[in-house]
Amino acid sequence: PVAQRELGAVLDWPAILRARQGQPLTSEHLRWRRSLGQPQALHVFALDCSASMLESGAFAKAKGVLLQWLRWAYLQRVPVALLCFGAGQLQWKLLPGRAPQWNAGLIEPLPGGGGTPLALAFHAAWALVAKRPEARPHFWVLSDFRSADVLSLVQDSAPALSHILVDCEPAARSGPRSFGGAERLAQAWHSAVRLQPF
């Protein structure tokens, strides 16, 4: 119990009463939950809306995955932000805050096309999290990483946050036409990155 309190947990009275079932209260009935007053790590999602994502069909699949993640974030009361990038532009669709309950109206109409401003997306997300007090934010990038920007990004030092690169390249790690951008970043940044297959 002391360790739980040190981690910012509080007693979960509804769970305790369910466990007790009318019996005299003992330490075995105690249940803990994370205090809602404790700041939670911000999850920043970045969606590649480029032509290559659209043409491969990965864009539609990525939007479906993103909808599931935002639903999870809403249920867990996790703060999120959403950045869309494509056609040489960036657009923040959700600024840091609690995920909306319904996101289909936001995600499904998103258009795709144009180039992939990958470096701009990374730098915009890094600038955002640098201003936030949360400990070790998480940066999720759904992209095929088919951008020359990868070559400049591998020269950058990734900031101290958790990068999860969701590799949407259809021929990832196989075939002569595979660009392998996500793998290049993962190799350059080592422990700062987790590579997630799509």
mmCIF file with all atom_site columns, C-alpha atoms in Angstrom:
data_model
loop_
_atom_site.group_PDB
_atom_site.id
_atom_site.type_symbol
_atom_site.label_atom_id
_atom_site.label_alt_id
_atom_site.label_comp_id
_atom_site.label_asym_id
_atom_site.label_entity_id
_atom_site.label_seq_id
_atom_site.pdbx_PDB_ins_code
_atom_site.Cartn_x
_atom_site.Cartn_y
_atom_site.Cartn_z
_atom_site.occupancy
_atom_site.B_iso_or_equiv
_atom_site.pdbx_formal_charge
_atom_site.auth_seq_id
_atom_site.auth_comp_id
_atom_site.auth_asym_id
_atom_site.auth_atom_id
_atom_site.pdbx_PDB_model_num
ATOM 1   C CA . PRO A 1 1   ? 0.000   0.000  0.000   1.00 0.00 ? 1   PRO A CA 1
ATOM 2   C CA . VAL A 1 2   ? 2.806   2.459  0.777   1.00 0.00 ? 2   VAL A CA 1
ATOM 3   C CA . ALA A 1 3   ? 4.390   1.814  -2.628  1.00 0.00 ? 3   ALA A CA 1
ATOM 4   C CA . GLN A 1 4   ? 1.021   2.355  -4.304  1.00 0.00 ? 4   GLN A CA 1
ATOM 5   C CA . ARG A 1 5   ? 0.551   5.697  -2.521  1.00 0.00 ? 5   ARG A CA 1
ATOM 6   C CA . GLU A 1 6   ? 4.079   6.762  -3.515  1.00 0.00 ? 6   GLU A CA 1
ATOM 7   C CA . LEU A 1 7   ? 3.211   6.123  -7.148  1.00 0.00 ? 7   LEU A CA 1
ATOM 8   C CA . GLY A 1 8   ? 0.202   8.442  -6.880  1.00 0.00 ? 8   GLY A CA 1
ATOM 9   C CA . ALA A 1 9   ? -2.435  5.705  -6.625  1.00 0.00 ? 9   ALA A CA 1
ATOM 10  C CA . VAL A 1 10  ? -5.603  6.201  -4.586  1.00 0.00 ? 10  VAL A CA 1
ATOM 11  C CA . LEU A 1 11  ? -8.061  3.765  -3.055  1.00 0.00 ? 11  LEU A CA 1
ATOM 12  C CA . ASP A 1 12  ? -10.685 2.540  -5.526  1.00 0.00 ? 12  ASP A CA 1
ATOM 13  C CA . TRP A 1 13  ? -13.722 2.377  -3.239  1.00 0.00 ? 13  TRP A CA 1
ATOM 14  C CA . PRO A 1 14  ? -16.217 0.872  -5.721  1.00 0.00 ? 14  PRO A CA 1
ATOM 15  C CA . ALA A 1 15  ? -13.756 -1.967 -6.437  1.00 0.00 ? 15  ALA A CA 1
ATOM 16  C CA . ILE A 1 16  ? -13.101 -2.407 -2.704  1.00 0.00 ? 16  ILE A CA 1
ATOM 17  C CA . LEU A 1 17  ? -16.813 -2.713 -1.938  1.00 0.00 ? 17  LEU A CA 1
ATOM 18  C CA . ARG A 1 18  ? -17.249 -5.265 -4.750  1.00 0.00 ? 18  ARG A CA 1
ATOM 19  C CA . ALA A 1 19  ? -14.320 -7.313 -3.404  1.00 0.00 ? 19  ALA A CA 1
ATOM 20  C CA . ARG A 1 20  ? -15.562 -7.063 0.192   1.00 0.00 ? 20  ARG A CA 1
ATOM 21  C CA . GLN A 1 21  ? -19.059 -8.483 -0.584  1.00 0.00 ? 21  GLN A CA 1
ATOM 22  C CA . GLY A 1 22  ? -20.420 -7.597 2.854   1.00 0.00 ? 22  GLY A CA 1
ATOM 23  C CA . GLN A 1 23  ? -17.503 -9.150 4.771   1.00 0.00 ? 23  GLN A CA 1
ATOM 24  C CA . PRO A 1 24  ? -15.487 -7.217 7.394   1.00 0.00 ? 24  PRO A CA 1
ATOM 25  C CA . LEU A 1 25  ? -12.973 -5.000 5.608   1.00 0.00 ? 25  LEU A CA 1
ATOM 26  C CA . THR A 1 26  ? -9.416  -6.383 5.525   1.00 0.00 ? 26  THR A CA 1
ATOM 27  C CA . SER A 1 27  ? -6.255  -5.423 3.670   1.00 0.00 ? 27  SER A CA 1
ATOM 28  C CA . GLU A 1 28  ? -6.972  -8.197 1.148   1.00 0.00 ? 28  GLU A CA 1
ATOM 29  C CA . HIS A 1 29  ? -9.993  -6.211 -0.076  1.00 0.00 ? 29  HIS A CA 1
ATOM 30  C CA . LEU A 1 30  ? -8.008  -3.066 -0.854  1.00 0.00 ? 30  LEU A CA 1
ATOM 31  C CA . ARG A 1 31  ? -7.919  -2.033 -4.496  1.00 0.00 ? 31  ARG A CA 1
ATOM 32  C CA . TRP A 1 32  ? -5.987  0.863  -5.991  1.00 0.00 ? 32  TRP A CA 1
ATOM 33  C CA . ARG A 1 33  ? -6.322  3.031  -9.055  1.00 0.00 ? 33  ARG A CA 1
ATOM 34  C CA . ARG A 1 34  ? -4.248  5.784  -10.609 1.00 0.00 ? 34  ARG A CA 1
ATOM 35  C CA . SER A 1 35  ? -5.173  9.203  -9.304  1.00 0.00 ? 35  SER A CA 1
ATOM 36  C CA . LEU A 1 36  ? -6.867  11.315 -11.976 1.00 0.00 ? 36  LEU A CA 1
ATOM 37  C CA . GLY A 1 37  ? -4.993  14.253 -10.516 1.00 0.00 ? 37  GLY A CA 1
ATOM 38  C CA . GLN A 1 38  ? -1.689  12.789 -11.686 1.00 0.00 ? 38  GLN A CA 1
ATOM 39  C CA . PRO A 1 39  ? -0.568  14.000 -15.113 1.00 0.00 ? 39  PRO A CA 1
ATOM 40  C CA . GLN A 1 40  ? -0.505  11.255 -17.723 1.00 0.00 ? 40  GLN A CA 1
ATOM 41  C CA . ALA A 1 41  ? 1.913   11.061 -20.609 1.00 0.00 ? 41  ALA A CA 1
ATOM 42  C CA . LEU A 1 42  ? 0.685   12.811 -23.735 1.00 0.00 ? 42  LEU A CA 1
ATOM 43  C CA . HIS A 1 43  ? 0.196   10.594 -26.797 1.00 0.00 ? 43  HIS A CA 1
ATOM 44  C CA . VAL A 1 44  ? 0.858   12.489 -30.031 1.00 0.00 ? 44  VAL A CA 1
ATOM 45  C CA . PHE A 1 45  ? -0.433  10.749 -33.165 1.00 0.00 ? 45  PHE A CA 1
ATOM 46  C CA . ALA A 1 46  ? 0.830   11.767 -36.599 1.00 0.00 ? 46  ALA A CA 1
ATOM 47  C CA . LEU A 1 47  ? -0.966  10.480 -39.703 1.00 0.00 ? 47  LEU A CA 1
ATOM 48  C CA . ASP A 1 48  ? 0.699   10.484 -43.124 1.00 0.00 ? 48  ASP A CA 1
ATOM 49  C CA . CYS A 1 49  ? -1.919  11.683 -45.633 1.00 0.00 ? 49  CYS A CA 1
ATOM 50  C CA . SER A 1 50  ? 0.377   11.559 -48.675 1.00 0.00 ? 50  SER A CA 1
ATOM 51  C CA . ALA A 1 51  ? -0.346  10.227 -52.165 1.00 0.00 ? 51  ALA A CA 1
ATOM 52  C CA . SER A 1 52  ? 1.764   7.106  -51.621 1.00 0.00 ? 52  SER A CA 1
ATOM 53  C CA . MET A 1 53  ? -0.318  6.170  -48.576 1.00 0.00 ? 53  MET A CA 1
ATOM 54  C CA . LEU A 1 54  ? -3.530  6.793  -50.512 1.00 0.00 ? 54  LEU A CA 1
ATOM 55  C CA . GLU A 1 55  ? -2.482  4.796  -53.586 1.00 0.00 ? 55  GLU A CA 1
ATOM 56  C CA . SER A 1 56  ? -1.331  1.741  -51.619 1.00 0.00 ? 56  SER A CA 1
ATOM 57  C CA . GLY A 1 57  ? -4.533  1.540  -49.558 1.00 0.00 ? 57  GLY A CA 1
ATOM 58  C CA . ALA A 1 58  ? -2.553  2.031  -46.346 1.00 0.00 ? 58  ALA A CA 1
ATOM 59  C CA . PHE A 1 59  ? -4.236  5.398  -45.733 1.00 0.00 ? 59  PHE A CA 1
ATOM 60  C CA . ALA A 1 60  ? -7.695  3.877  -45.194 1.00 0.00 ? 60  ALA A CA 1
ATOM 61  C CA . LYS A 1 61  ? -6.292  1.161  -42.947 1.00 0.00 ? 61  LYS A CA 1
ATOM 62  C CA . ALA A 1 62  ? -4.262  3.699  -40.942 1.00 0.00 ? 62  ALA A CA 1
ATOM 63  C CA . LYS A 1 63  ? -7.377  5.803  -40.360 1.00 0.00 ? 63  LYS A CA 1
ATOM 64  C CA . GLY A 1 64  ? -9.156  2.731  -38.983 1.00 0.00 ? 64  GLY A CA 1
ATOM 65  C CA . VAL A 1 65  ? -6.274  1.980  -36.620 1.00 0.00 ? 65  VAL A CA 1
ATOM 66  C CA . LEU A 1 66  ? -6.166  5.622  -35.525 1.00 0.00 ? 66  LEU A CA 1
ATOM 67  C CA . LEU A 1 67  ? -9.881  5.564  -34.717 1.00 0.00 ? 67  LEU A CA 1
ATOM 68  C CA . GLN A 1 68  ? -9.325  2.555  -32.445 1.00 0.00 ? 68  GLN A CA 1
ATOM 69  C CA . TRP A 1 69  ? -6.418  4.237  -30.671 1.00 0.00 ? 69  TRP A CA 1
ATOM 70  C CA . LEU A 1 70  ? -8.376  7.441  -30.089 1.00 0.00 ? 70  LEU A CA 1
ATOM 71  C CA . ARG A 1 71  ? -11.261 5.407  -28.671 1.00 0.00 ? 71  ARG A CA 1
ATOM 72  C CA . TRP A 1 72  ? -8.807  3.691  -26.298 1.00 0.00 ? 72  TRP A CA 1
ATOM 73  C CA . ALA A 1 73  ? -7.400  7.101  -25.310 1.00 0.00 ? 73  ALA A CA 1
ATOM 74  C CA . TYR A 1 74  ? -10.895 8.428  -24.584 1.00 0.00 ? 74  TYR A CA 1
ATOM 75  C CA . LEU A 1 75  ? -11.752 5.454  -22.363 1.00 0.00 ? 75  LEU A CA 1
ATOM 76  C CA . GLN A 1 76  ? -8.440  5.684  -20.502 1.00 0.00 ? 76  GLN A CA 1
ATOM 77  C CA . ARG A 1 77  ? -8.669  9.492  -20.154 1.00 0.00 ? 77  ARG A CA 1
ATOM 78  C CA . VAL A 1 78  ? -5.269  9.784  -21.812 1.00 0.00 ? 78  VAL A CA 1
ATOM 79  C CA . PRO A 1 79  ? -4.367  13.196 -23.285 1.00 0.00 ? 79  PRO A CA 1
ATOM 80  C CA . VAL A 1 80  ? -3.782  13.144 -27.036 1.00 0.00 ? 80  VAL A CA 1
ATOM 81  C CA . ALA A 1 81  ? -2.880  15.365 -29.962 1.00 0.00 ? 81  ALA A CA 1
ATOM 82  C CA . LEU A 1 82  ? -3.323  14.593 -33.665 1.00 0.00 ? 82  LEU A CA 1
ATOM 83  C CA . LEU A 1 83  ? -1.156  15.919 -36.487 1.00 0.00 ? 83  LEU A CA 1
ATOM 84  C CA . CYS A 1 84  ? -1.953  15.201 -40.145 1.00 0.00 ? 84  CYS A CA 1
ATOM 85  C CA . PHE A 1 85  ? 0.696   15.734 -42.795 1.00 0.00 ? 85  PHE A CA 1
ATOM 86  C CA . GLY A 1 86  ? 0.544   15.502 -46.576 1.00 0.00 ? 86  GLY A CA 1
ATOM 87  C CA . ALA A 1 87  ? 0.617   17.616 -49.750 1.00 0.00 ? 87  ALA A CA 1
ATOM 88  C CA . GLY A 1 88  ? 3.556   19.499 -48.262 1.00 0.00 ? 88  GLY A CA 1
ATOM 89  C CA . GLN A 1 89  ? 1.464   20.743 -45.321 1.00 0.00 ? 89  GLN A CA 1
ATOM 90  C CA . LEU A 1 90  ? 0.897   20.070 -41.635 1.00 0.00 ? 90  LEU A CA 1
ATOM 91  C CA . GLN A 1 91  ? -2.381  20.455 -39.788 1.00 0.00 ? 91  GLN A CA 1
ATOM 92  C CA . TRP A 1 92  ? -3.087  19.913 -36.100 1.00 0.00 ? 92  TRP A CA 1
ATOM 93  C CA . LYS A 1 93  ? -6.496  18.225 -36.004 1.00 0.00 ? 93  LYS A CA 1
ATOM 94  C CA . LEU A 1 94  ? -6.474  17.795 -32.216 1.00 0.00 ? 94  LEU A CA 1
ATOM 95  C CA . LEU A 1 95  ? -4.488  19.989 -29.858 1.00 0.00 ? 95  LEU A CA 1
ATOM 96  C CA . PRO A 1 96  ? -3.311  18.416 -26.590 1.00 0.00 ? 96  PRO A CA 1
ATOM 97  C CA . GLY A 1 97  ? -6.255  17.434 -24.433 1.00 0.00 ? 97  GLY A CA 1
ATOM 98  C CA . ARG A 1 98  ? -8.621  14.592 -23.702 1.00 0.00 ? 98  ARG A CA 1
ATOM 99  C CA . ALA A 1 99  ? -9.574  12.562 -26.764 1.00 0.00 ? 99  ALA A CA 1
ATOM 100 C CA . PRO A 1 100 ? -13.109 13.272 -28.032 1.00 0.00 ? 100 PRO A CA 1
ATOM 101 C CA . GLN A 1 101 ? -15.697 10.571 -27.460 1.00 0.00 ? 101 GLN A CA 1
ATOM 102 C CA . TRP A 1 102 ? -16.577 10.369 -31.176 1.00 0.00 ? 102 TRP A CA 1
ATOM 103 C CA . ASN A 1 103 ? -13.814 10.689 -33.777 1.00 0.00 ? 103 ASN A CA 1
ATOM 104 C CA . ALA A 1 104 ? -15.253 9.176  -36.965 1.00 0.00 ? 104 ALA A CA 1
ATOM 105 C CA . GLY A 1 105 ? -16.465 12.589 -38.172 1.00 0.00 ? 105 GLY A CA 1
ATOM 106 C CA . LEU A 1 106 ? -12.937 13.910 -37.764 1.00 0.00 ? 106 LEU A CA 1
ATOM 107 C CA . ILE A 1 107 ? -10.937 10.985 -39.194 1.00 0.00 ? 107 ILE A CA 1
ATOM 108 C CA . GLU A 1 108 ? -13.055 9.485  -41.998 1.00 0.00 ? 108 GLU A CA 1
ATOM 109 C CA . PRO A 1 109 ? -13.284 12.647 -44.184 1.00 0.00 ? 109 PRO A CA 1
ATOM 110 C CA . LEU A 1 110 ? -9.523  13.295 -44.083 1.00 0.00 ? 110 LEU A CA 1
ATOM 111 C CA . PRO A 1 111 ? -8.247  13.666 -47.663 1.00 0.00 ? 111 PRO A CA 1
ATOM 112 C CA . GLY A 1 112 ? -5.032  12.166 -48.974 1.00 0.00 ? 112 GLY A CA 1
ATOM 113 C CA . GLY A 1 113 ? -2.594  13.228 -51.658 1.00 0.00 ? 113 GLY A CA 1
ATOM 114 C CA . GLY A 1 114 ? 0.591   15.115 -52.396 1.00 0.00 ? 114 GLY A CA 1
ATOM 115 C CA . GLY A 1 115 ? 4.047   14.840 -50.940 1.00 0.00 ? 115 GLY A CA 1
ATOM 116 C CA . THR A 1 116 ? 5.223   13.706 -47.516 1.00 0.00 ? 116 THR A CA 1
ATOM 117 C CA . PRO A 1 117 ? 6.584   16.510 -45.292 1.00 0.00 ? 117 PRO A CA 1
ATOM 118 C CA . LEU A 1 118 ? 7.968   13.950 -42.862 1.00 0.00 ? 118 LEU A CA 1
ATOM 119 C CA . ALA A 1 119 ? 10.720  16.106 -41.349 1.00 0.00 ? 119 ALA A CA 1
ATOM 120 C CA . LEU A 1 120 ? 8.269   18.967 -40.766 1.00 0.00 ? 120 LEU A CA 1
ATOM 121 C CA . ALA A 1 121 ? 5.916   16.579 -38.980 1.00 0.00 ? 121 ALA A CA 1
ATOM 122 C CA . PHE A 1 122 ? 8.649   15.263 -36.692 1.00 0.00 ? 122 PHE A CA 1
ATOM 123 C CA . HIS A 1 123 ? 9.939   18.740 -35.851 1.00 0.00 ? 123 HIS A CA 1
ATOM 124 C CA . ALA A 1 124 ? 6.411   20.078 -35.202 1.00 0.00 ? 124 ALA A CA 1
ATOM 125 C CA . ALA A 1 125 ? 5.656   17.201 -32.837 1.00 0.00 ? 125 ALA A CA 1
ATOM 126 C CA . TRP A 1 126 ? 9.010   17.582 -31.067 1.00 0.00 ? 126 TRP A CA 1
ATOM 127 C CA . ALA A 1 127 ? 8.345   21.312 -30.596 1.00 0.00 ? 127 ALA A CA 1
ATOM 128 C CA . LEU A 1 128 ? 4.900   20.556 -29.156 1.00 0.00 ? 128 LEU A CA 1
ATOM 129 C CA . VAL A 1 129 ? 6.073   17.998 -26.603 1.00 0.00 ? 129 VAL A CA 1
ATOM 130 C CA . ALA A 1 130 ? 8.991   20.225 -25.563 1.00 0.00 ? 130 ALA A CA 1
ATOM 131 C CA . LYS A 1 131 ? 6.397   22.661 -24.188 1.00 0.00 ? 131 LYS A CA 1
ATOM 132 C CA . ARG A 1 132 ? 4.439   20.026 -22.263 1.00 0.00 ? 132 ARG A CA 1
ATOM 133 C CA . PRO A 1 133 ? 5.122   19.007 -18.628 1.00 0.00 ? 133 PRO A CA 1
ATOM 134 C CA . GLU A 1 134 ? 4.225   15.321 -19.092 1.00 0.00 ? 134 GLU A CA 1
ATOM 135 C CA . ALA A 1 135 ? 6.969   12.817 -18.379 1.00 0.00 ? 135 ALA A CA 1
ATOM 136 C CA . ARG A 1 136 ? 8.206   10.997 -21.477 1.00 0.00 ? 136 ARG A CA 1
ATOM 137 C CA . PRO A 1 137 ? 5.439   11.611 -24.035 1.00 0.00 ? 137 PRO A CA 1
ATOM 138 C CA . HIS A 1 138 ? 4.691   9.034  -26.736 1.00 0.00 ? 138 HIS A CA 1
ATOM 139 C CA . PHE A 1 139 ? 4.922   9.957  -30.422 1.00 0.00 ? 139 PHE A CA 1
ATOM 140 C CA . TRP A 1 140 ? 3.080   7.575  -32.774 1.00 0.00 ? 140 TRP A CA 1
ATOM 141 C CA . VAL A 1 141 ? 3.794   8.007  -36.510 1.00 0.00 ? 141 VAL A CA 1
ATOM 142 C CA . LEU A 1 142 ? 1.621   6.150  -39.030 1.00 0.00 ? 142 LEU A CA 1
ATOM 143 C CA . SER A 1 143 ? 3.452   6.462  -42.335 1.00 0.00 ? 143 SER A CA 1
ATOM 144 C CA . ASP A 1 144 ? 5.042   4.530  -45.162 1.00 0.00 ? 144 ASP A CA 1
ATOM 145 C CA . PHE A 1 145 ? 8.154   6.701  -44.557 1.00 0.00 ? 145 PHE A CA 1
ATOM 146 C CA . ARG A 1 146 ? 8.651   7.001  -48.323 1.00 0.00 ? 146 ARG A CA 1
ATOM 147 C CA . SER A 1 147 ? 10.240  10.432 -48.150 1.00 0.00 ? 147 SER A CA 1
ATOM 148 C CA . ALA A 1 148 ? 13.675  11.843 -48.842 1.00 0.00 ? 148 ALA A CA 1
ATOM 149 C CA . ASP A 1 149 ? 13.259  13.573 -45.469 1.00 0.00 ? 149 ASP A CA 1
ATOM 150 C CA . VAL A 1 150 ? 14.350  10.306 -43.868 1.00 0.00 ? 150 VAL A CA 1
ATOM 151 C CA . LEU A 1 151 ? 17.887  11.031 -45.056 1.00 0.00 ? 151 LEU A CA 1
ATOM 152 C CA . SER A 1 152 ? 17.967  14.325 -43.138 1.00 0.00 ? 152 SER A CA 1
ATOM 153 C CA . LEU A 1 153 ? 16.121  12.970 -40.091 1.00 0.00 ? 153 LEU A CA 1
ATOM 154 C CA . VAL A 1 154 ? 18.689  10.227 -39.494 1.00 0.00 ? 154 VAL A CA 1
ATOM 155 C CA . GLN A 1 155 ? 21.221  13.015 -38.942 1.00 0.00 ? 155 GLN A CA 1
ATOM 156 C CA . ASP A 1 156 ? 19.078  14.550 -36.162 1.00 0.00 ? 156 ASP A CA 1
ATOM 157 C CA . SER A 1 157 ? 19.235  13.546 -32.532 1.00 0.00 ? 157 SER A CA 1
ATOM 158 C CA . ALA A 1 158 ? 15.846  12.268 -31.475 1.00 0.00 ? 158 ALA A CA 1
ATOM 159 C CA . PRO A 1 159 ? 14.593  13.920 -28.266 1.00 0.00 ? 159 PRO A CA 1
ATOM 160 C CA . ALA A 1 160 ? 13.985  11.912 -25.102 1.00 0.00 ? 160 ALA A CA 1
ATOM 161 C CA . LEU A 1 161 ? 10.501  10.650 -25.781 1.00 0.00 ? 161 LEU A CA 1
ATOM 162 C CA . SER A 1 162 ? 9.069   7.353  -26.914 1.00 0.00 ? 162 SER A CA 1
ATOM 163 C CA . HIS A 1 163 ? 8.841   7.132  -30.713 1.00 0.00 ? 163 HIS A CA 1
ATOM 164 C CA . ILE A 1 164 ? 6.600   4.404  -32.127 1.00 0.00 ? 164 ILE A CA 1
ATOM 165 C CA . LEU A 1 165 ? 6.990   4.163  -35.885 1.00 0.00 ? 165 LEU A CA 1
ATOM 166 C CA . VAL A 1 166 ? 4.100   2.285  -37.485 1.00 0.00 ? 166 VAL A CA 1
ATOM 167 C CA . ASP A 1 167 ? 5.535   1.182  -40.831 1.00 0.00 ? 167 ASP A CA 1
ATOM 168 C CA . CYS A 1 168 ? 2.743   1.297  -43.419 1.00 0.00 ? 168 CYS A CA 1
ATOM 169 C CA . GLU A 1 169 ? 4.968   0.608  -46.430 1.00 0.00 ? 169 GLU A CA 1
ATOM 170 C CA . PRO A 1 170 ? 3.253   -2.286 -48.283 1.00 0.00 ? 170 PRO A CA 1
ATOM 171 C CA . ALA A 1 171 ? 6.525   -3.920 -49.288 1.00 0.00 ? 171 ALA A CA 1
ATOM 172 C CA . ALA A 1 172 ? 8.255   -3.163 -45.989 1.00 0.00 ? 172 ALA A CA 1
ATOM 173 C CA . ARG A 1 173 ? 11.470  -5.101 -45.508 1.00 0.00 ? 173 ARG A CA 1
ATOM 174 C CA . SER A 1 174 ? 10.973  -7.132 -48.673 1.00 0.00 ? 174 SER A CA 1
ATOM 175 C CA . GLY A 1 175 ? 11.337  -6.569 -52.374 1.00 0.00 ? 175 GLY A CA 1
ATOM 176 C CA . PRO A 1 176 ? 13.577  -4.269 -54.417 1.00 0.00 ? 176 PRO A CA 1
ATOM 177 C CA . ARG A 1 177 ? 11.148  -1.320 -54.274 1.00 0.00 ? 177 ARG A CA 1
ATOM 178 C CA . SER A 1 178 ? 11.091  -1.147 -50.492 1.00 0.00 ? 178 SER A CA 1
ATOM 179 C CA . PHE A 1 179 ? 12.379  2.225  -49.284 1.00 0.00 ? 179 PHE A CA 1
ATOM 180 C CA . GLY A 1 180 ? 12.763  1.078  -45.683 1.00 0.00 ? 180 GLY A CA 1
ATOM 181 C CA . GLY A 1 181 ? 12.470  4.560  -44.191 1.00 0.00 ? 181 GLY A CA 1
ATOM 182 C CA . ALA A 1 182 ? 11.127  3.409  -40.831 1.00 0.00 ? 182 ALA A CA 1
ATOM 183 C CA . GLU A 1 183 ? 13.955  0.909  -40.446 1.00 0.00 ? 183 GLU A CA 1
ATOM 184 C CA . ARG A 1 184 ? 16.535  3.596  -41.278 1.00 0.00 ? 184 ARG A CA 1
ATOM 185 C CA . LEU A 1 185 ? 15.174  5.852  -38.533 1.00 0.00 ? 185 LEU A CA 1
ATOM 186 C CA . ALA A 1 186 ? 14.999  2.987  -36.050 1.00 0.00 ? 186 ALA A CA 1
ATOM 187 C CA . GLN A 1 187 ? 18.634  2.099  -36.738 1.00 0.00 ? 187 GLN A CA 1
ATOM 188 C CA . ALA A 1 188 ? 19.759  5.731  -36.444 1.00 0.00 ? 188 ALA A CA 1
ATOM 189 C CA . TRP A 1 189 ? 17.899  6.464  -33.214 1.00 0.00 ? 189 TRP A CA 1
ATOM 190 C CA . HIS A 1 190 ? 18.276  3.038  -31.548 1.00 0.00 ? 190 HIS A CA 1
ATOM 191 C CA . SER A 1 191 ? 16.623  2.983  -28.111 1.00 0.00 ? 191 SER A CA 1
ATOM 192 C CA . ALA A 1 192 ? 14.480  6.083  -28.771 1.00 0.00 ? 192 ALA A CA 1
ATOM 193 C CA . VAL A 1 193 ? 12.372  4.134  -31.300 1.00 0.00 ? 193 VAL A CA 1
ATOM 194 C CA . ARG A 1 194 ? 10.081  1.124  -31.392 1.00 0.00 ? 194 ARG A CA 1
ATOM 195 C CA . LEU A 1 195 ? 9.305   -0.154 -34.869 1.00 0.00 ? 195 LEU A CA 1
ATOM 196 C CA . GLN A 1 196 ? 5.732   -1.408 -35.151 1.00 0.00 ? 196 GLN A CA 1
ATOM 197 C CA . PRO A 1 197 ? 4.601   -3.466 -38.153 1.00 0.00 ? 197 PRO A CA 1
ATOM 198 C CA . PHE A 1 198 ? 1.328   -2.376 -39.711 1.00 0.00 ? 198 PHE A CA 1
#
